[in-house]
Amino acid sequence: QVQLQESGPGLVKSSETLSLTCTVSGGSISSYYWSWIRQPPGEGLEWIGYIYYSGNTFYNPSLKSRVTISVDTSKNQFSLKLRSVTAADTAVYYCARSGRSSPRWFDPWGQGSLVTVSS
Amino acid sequence: QSVLTQPPSVSAAPGQKVTISCSGSSSNIGKNYVSWYQQVPGTAPKLLIYDNDERPSGIPDRFSGSKSGTSATLGITGLQTGDEANYYCGTWDSSLSANWVFGGGTKLTVL
């Protein structure tokens, strides 16, 4: 079955760029939408954005000015960059598959990657 | 403040039934499919229900979903202690600021 695994630094300095990669195994990244979702400690879920395997993207309007999601089909990976981070960006970041014909659900999810923004 | 409104907590005894509501508007639940997620603390969320009332393979039929107008409901029958978790609803919001939105989450306690 398809499995997702996030990777990247667990500590990022304030004002710098957070970078994470999600590696998809057990299946192809093609023909699906793929999302990033985050969860601040003790809080709920916030969708960051999605990318279609062809490269089309759609972002949360509240984060759009700072976010870039990209895909590398040759490596079966997609990535997240969040610029100019602050303490408010401290969260567990999840990657998830988002549907085939449209991004209607999230399944499966990666285990999550805690990113702490330090001053 | 979440776009989708869920009760902060619900509780019931083992073996009983519980429902969790998710209230939205005409631009989100009223227009798009709803999905539900179970998150045991310290783990990643898991898809329970998609397209309002469909269960992925491997999800027991104790879990059910429904939608009416601008509200959706998750039902869990035959409660087990392992069902203690946080539950989130989610859907696409087709307003001017198009966006995927989640409810604030509901903590289920099995007494």
CSV table of C-alpha atoms in Angstrom, one decimal:
chain,number,residue,atom,x,y,z
A,1,GLN,CA,0.0,0.0,0.0
A,2,VAL,CA,1.0,3.6,-0.5
A,3,GLN,CA,3.1,5.1,2.3
A,4,LEU,CA,4.3,8.7,2.8
A,5,GLN,CA,7.3,9.9,4.8
A,6,GLU,CA,8.2,13.5,5.6
A,7,SER,CA,11.8,14.6,5.9
A,8,GLY,CA,13.6,17.8,6.7
A,9,PRO,CA,15.1,19.9,9.5
A,10,GLY,CA,13.3,19.9,12.8
A,11,LEU,CA,14.5,23.3,13.7
A,12,VAL,CA,14.3,26.5,11.6
A,13,LYS,CA,15.3,30.0,12.6
A,14,SER,CA,12.8,32.8,12.6
A,15,SER,CA,12.6,34.7,9.2
A,16,GLU,CA,14.2,31.8,7.4
A,17,THR,CA,12.7,29.2,5.0
A,18,LEU,CA,11.1,25.9,6.2
A,19,SER,CA,11.7,23.1,3.7
A,20,LEU,CA,10.2,19.6,3.8
A,21,THR,CA,10.0,16.7,1.4
A,22,CYS,CA,7.5,13.9,1.2
A,23,THR,CA,8.6,10.7,-0.3
A,24,VAL,CA,5.9,8.4,-1.7
A,25,SER,CA,6.5,4.7,-1.7
A,26,GLY,CA,4.4,1.7,-2.6
A,27,GLY,CA,2.8,3.5,-5.5
A,28,SER,CA,3.2,6.2,-8.1
A,29,ILE,CA,2.8,9.9,-7.5
A,30,SER,CA,1.1,10.2,-10.9
A,31,SER,CA,-2.6,10.8,-11.3
A,32,TYR,CA,-3.2,12.0,-7.8
A,33,TYR,CA,-3.4,15.3,-5.9
A,34,TRP,CA,-0.9,15.6,-2.9
A,35,SER,CA,-1.3,18.0,0.1
A,36,TRP,CA,0.5,19.5,3.0
A,37,ILE,CA,-1.3,20.0,6.2
A,38,ARG,CA,0.0,21.3,9.6
A,39,GLN,CA,-1.1,21.1,13.2
A,40,PRO,CA,0.3,23.5,15.8
A,41,PRO,CA,0.9,21.8,19.2
A,42,GLY,CA,-2.4,21.2,21.0
A,43,GLU,CA,-4.4,22.7,18.1
A,44,GLY,CA,-6.4,21.6,15.1
A,45,LEU,CA,-5.6,20.9,11.5
A,46,GLU,CA,-4.7,23.6,8.9
A,47,TRP,CA,-4.5,22.8,5.2
A,48,ILE,CA,-1.5,24.4,3.5
A,49,GLY,CA,-2.0,23.5,-0.1
A,50,TYR,CA,-2.0,20.8,-2.8
A,51,ILE,CA,-0.2,19.9,-6.0
A,52,TYR,CA,-1.3,17.7,-8.8
A,53,TYR,CA,1.3,15.4,-10.2
A,54,SER,CA,1.4,17.5,-13.3
A,55,GLY,CA,2.6,20.5,-11.3
A,56,ASN,CA,-0.7,22.5,-10.8
A,57,THR,CA,-0.9,24.0,-7.4
A,58,PHE,CA,-3.5,25.6,-5.1
A,59,TYR,CA,-2.6,27.2,-1.8
A,60,ASN,CA,-4.4,28.3,1.4
A,61,PRO,CA,-5.1,32.0,0.8
A,62,SER,CA,-3.7,32.8,4.3
A,63,LEU,CA,-0.3,31.3,3.5
A,64,LYS,CA,-0.2,31.8,-0.3
A,65,SER,CA,2.3,34.6,-0.3
A,66,ARG,CA,4.9,32.5,1.6
A,67,VAL,CA,4.3,29.0,0.3
A,68,THR,CA,5.6,27.0,-2.7
A,69,ILE,CA,4.8,23.3,-3.3
A,70,SER,CA,6.7,21.4,-6.0
A,71,VAL,CA,6.8,17.9,-7.3
A,72,ASP,CA,9.5,15.6,-8.6
A,73,THR,CA,7.9,12.7,-10.4
A,74,SER,CA,11.2,11.1,-11.2
A,75,LYS,CA,11.9,10.7,-7.4
A,76,ASN,CA,8.2,10.2,-6.4
A,77,GLN,CA,8.5,13.2,-4.1
A,78,PHE,CA,6.8,16.5,-3.5
A,79,SER,CA,8.1,19.3,-1.4
A,80,LEU,CA,7.0,22.3,0.7
A,81,LYS,CA,8.8,25.6,1.2
A,82,LEU,CA,7.4,28.2,3.6
A,83,ARG,CA,9.3,31.4,3.7
A,84,SER,CA,9.8,34.0,6.4
A,85,VAL,CA,8.7,31.7,9.2
A,86,THR,CA,7.8,32.9,12.7
A,87,ALA,CA,7.0,31.1,16.0
A,88,ALA,CA,3.4,30.8,14.7
A,89,ASP,CA,4.6,28.3,12.1
A,90,THR,CA,5.8,25.9,14.7
A,91,ALA,CA,3.7,22.7,14.0
A,92,VAL,CA,3.7,19.1,13.0
A,93,TYR,CA,3.7,19.1,9.2
A,94,TYR,CA,1.9,16.2,7.5
A,95,CYS,CA,1.9,15.2,3.8
A,96,ALA,CA,-1.1,13.3,2.5
A,97,ARG,CA,-2.5,12.0,-0.7
A,98,SER,CA,-5.6,14.0,-1.7
A,99,GLY,CA,-7.6,12.2,-4.3
A,100,ARG,CA,-7.5,11.2,-7.9
A,101,SER,CA,-10.0,13.2,-9.9
A,102,SER,CA,-10.2,16.0,-7.4
A,103,PRO,CA,-8.7,16.8,-3.9
A,104,ARG,CA,-11.7,15.5,-1.9
A,105,TRP,CA,-10.0,13.6,0.9
A,106,PHE,CA,-6.7,12.9,2.6
A,107,ASP,CA,-5.5,9.3,2.7
A,108,PRO,CA,-3.0,8.1,3.6
A,109,TRP,CA,-1.0,10.6,5.7
A,110,GLY,CA,2.6,10.6,6.6
A,111,GLN,CA,3.6,10.2,10.2
A,112,GLY,CA,4.3,13.9,10.5
A,113,SER,CA,7.4,16.0,11.0
A,114,LEU,CA,7.6,18.4,14.0
A,115,VAL,CA,9.2,21.7,12.9
A,116,THR,CA,10.1,24.2,15.6
A,117,VAL,CA,10.8,27.8,14.7
A,118,SER,CA,13.4,29.4,17.0
A,119,SER,CA,14.2,33.0,17.6
B,1,GLN,CA,-12.4,30.2,14.9
B,2,SER,CA,-12.9,27.3,12.5
B,3,VAL,CA,-15.2,27.6,9.4
B,4,LEU,CA,-16.7,24.3,10.3
B,5,THR,CA,-18.2,24.0,13.8
B,6,GLN,CA,-17.9,20.8,15.9
B,7,PRO,CA,-18.7,20.2,19.5
B,8,PRO,CA,-15.5,20.3,21.6
B,9,SER,CA,-16.2,17.0,23.3
B,10,VAL,CA,-18.6,14.1,23.4
B,11,SER,CA,-18.7,11.1,25.7
B,12,ALA,CA,-20.5,7.8,25.9
B,13,ALA,CA,-20.1,4.4,27.6
B,14,PRO,CA,-18.6,1.3,25.9
B,15,GLY,CA,-21.1,-0.4,23.6
B,16,GLN,CA,-23.1,2.8,23.2
B,17,LYS,CA,-23.6,5.0,20.2
B,18,VAL,CA,-22.4,8.5,19.7
B,19,THR,CA,-22.8,11.2,17.0
B,20,ILE,CA,-20.5,14.1,16.2
B,21,SER,CA,-21.9,17.0,14.3
B,22,CYS,CA,-20.2,19.3,11.8
B,23,SER,CA,-22.0,22.5,10.9
B,24,GLY,CA,-21.0,24.7,7.9
B,25,SER,CA,-22.5,26.8,5.2
B,26,SER,CA,-23.7,26.8,1.6
B,27,SER,CA,-20.2,27.5,0.3
B,28,ASN,CA,-18.7,24.5,2.0
B,29,ILE,CA,-20.7,21.6,3.3
B,30,GLY,CA,-23.7,22.7,1.3
B,31,LYS,CA,-21.8,22.4,-1.9
B,32,ASN,CA,-19.0,19.9,-1.5
B,33,TYR,CA,-18.2,16.4,-0.2
B,34,VAL,CA,-17.4,15.9,3.5
B,35,SER,CA,-14.7,13.7,4.9
B,36,TRP,CA,-14.0,12.6,8.5
B,37,TYR,CA,-10.7,11.8,10.2
B,38,GLN,CA,-9.7,10.1,13.5
B,39,GLN,CA,-6.6,11.2,15.3
B,40,VAL,CA,-5.3,9.3,18.3
B,41,PRO,CA,-3.1,11.7,20.2
B,42,GLY,CA,0.5,11.5,19.1
B,43,THR,CA,-0.3,9.9,15.7
B,44,ALA,CA,-1.3,11.1,12.3
B,45,PRO,CA,-5.0,11.5,11.3
B,46,LYS,CA,-6.7,8.6,9.6
B,47,LEU,CA,-9.5,8.8,7.0
B,48,LEU,CA,-12.7,7.3,8.3
B,49,ILE,CA,-15.3,8.6,5.9
B,50,TYR,CA,-15.1,10.2,2.5
B,51,ASP,CA,-17.6,11.6,0.0
B,52,ASN,CA,-20.1,12.2,2.9
B,53,ASP,CA,-20.9,8.6,3.6
B,54,GLU,CA,-18.3,6.2,2.1
B,55,ARG,CA,-16.0,4.1,4.2
B,56,PRO,CA,-12.5,3.3,3.0
B,57,SER,CA,-11.5,-0.4,3.0
B,58,GLY,CA,-10.6,-1.5,6.4
B,59,ILE,CA,-12.8,0.9,8.3
B,60,PRO,CA,-15.5,-1.0,10.3
B,61,ASP,CA,-19.1,-0.4,9.6
B,62,ARG,CA,-19.5,0.9,13.1
B,63,PHE,CA,-18.5,4.2,11.6
B,64,SER,CA,-21.0,6.0,9.4
B,65,GLY,CA,-21.4,9.4,7.8
B,66,SER,CA,-24.3,11.5,6.6
B,67,LYS,CA,-24.9,14.9,5.2
B,68,SER,CA,-28.0,17.1,5.1
B,69,GLY,CA,-28.0,20.6,3.8
B,70,THR,CA,-25.1,22.5,5.4
B,71,SER,CA,-24.4,19.9,8.2
B,72,ALA,CA,-22.7,16.6,8.4
B,73,THR,CA,-22.7,13.9,11.1
B,74,LEU,CA,-20.3,11.1,12.0
B,75,GLY,CA,-21.9,8.2,13.9
B,76,ILE,CA,-20.0,5.6,15.9
B,77,THR,CA,-21.9,2.5,17.2
B,78,GLY,CA,-20.6,-0.2,19.6
B,79,LEU,CA,-18.1,2.2,21.2
B,80,GLN,CA,-14.8,0.7,22.2
B,81,THR,CA,-12.1,2.2,24.4
B,82,GLY,CA,-9.9,2.3,21.3
B,83,ASP,CA,-12.2,4.8,19.7
B,84,GLU,CA,-11.0,7.5,22.2
B,85,ALA,CA,-9.5,10.1,19.9
B,86,ASN,CA,-10.1,13.5,18.3
B,87,TYR,CA,-12.3,13.5,15.3
B,88,TYR,CA,-12.2,16.2,12.5
B,89,CYS,CA,-14.6,16.9,9.7
B,90,GLY,CA,-13.3,18.6,6.5
B,91,THR,CA,-14.5,19.8,3.1
B,92,TRP,CA,-13.7,22.3,0.4
B,93,ASP,CA,-14.9,25.8,0.8
B,94,SER,CA,-15.9,27.3,-2.6
B,95,SER,CA,-16.2,30.9,-1.4
B,96,LEU,CA,-14.1,33.8,-2.9
B,97,SER,CA,-11.2,32.6,-0.7
B,98,ALA,CA,-11.4,29.0,-1.9
B,99,ASN,CA,-9.7,26.8,0.6
B,100,TRP,CA,-9.9,23.4,2.2
B,101,VAL,CA,-11.3,23.8,5.7
B,102,PHE,CA,-11.4,21.5,8.8
B,103,GLY,CA,-13.6,21.6,11.8
B,104,GLY,CA,-12.0,22.4,15.2
B,105,GLY,CA,-12.1,18.8,16.2
B,106,THR,CA,-14.2,16.8,18.8
B,107,LYS,CA,-12.6,14.9,21.6
B,108,LEU,CA,-14.4,11.6,22.1
B,109,THR,CA,-14.2,10.0,25.6
B,110,VAL,CA,-15.4,6.5,26.1
B,111,LEU,CA,-16.3,6.4,29.8
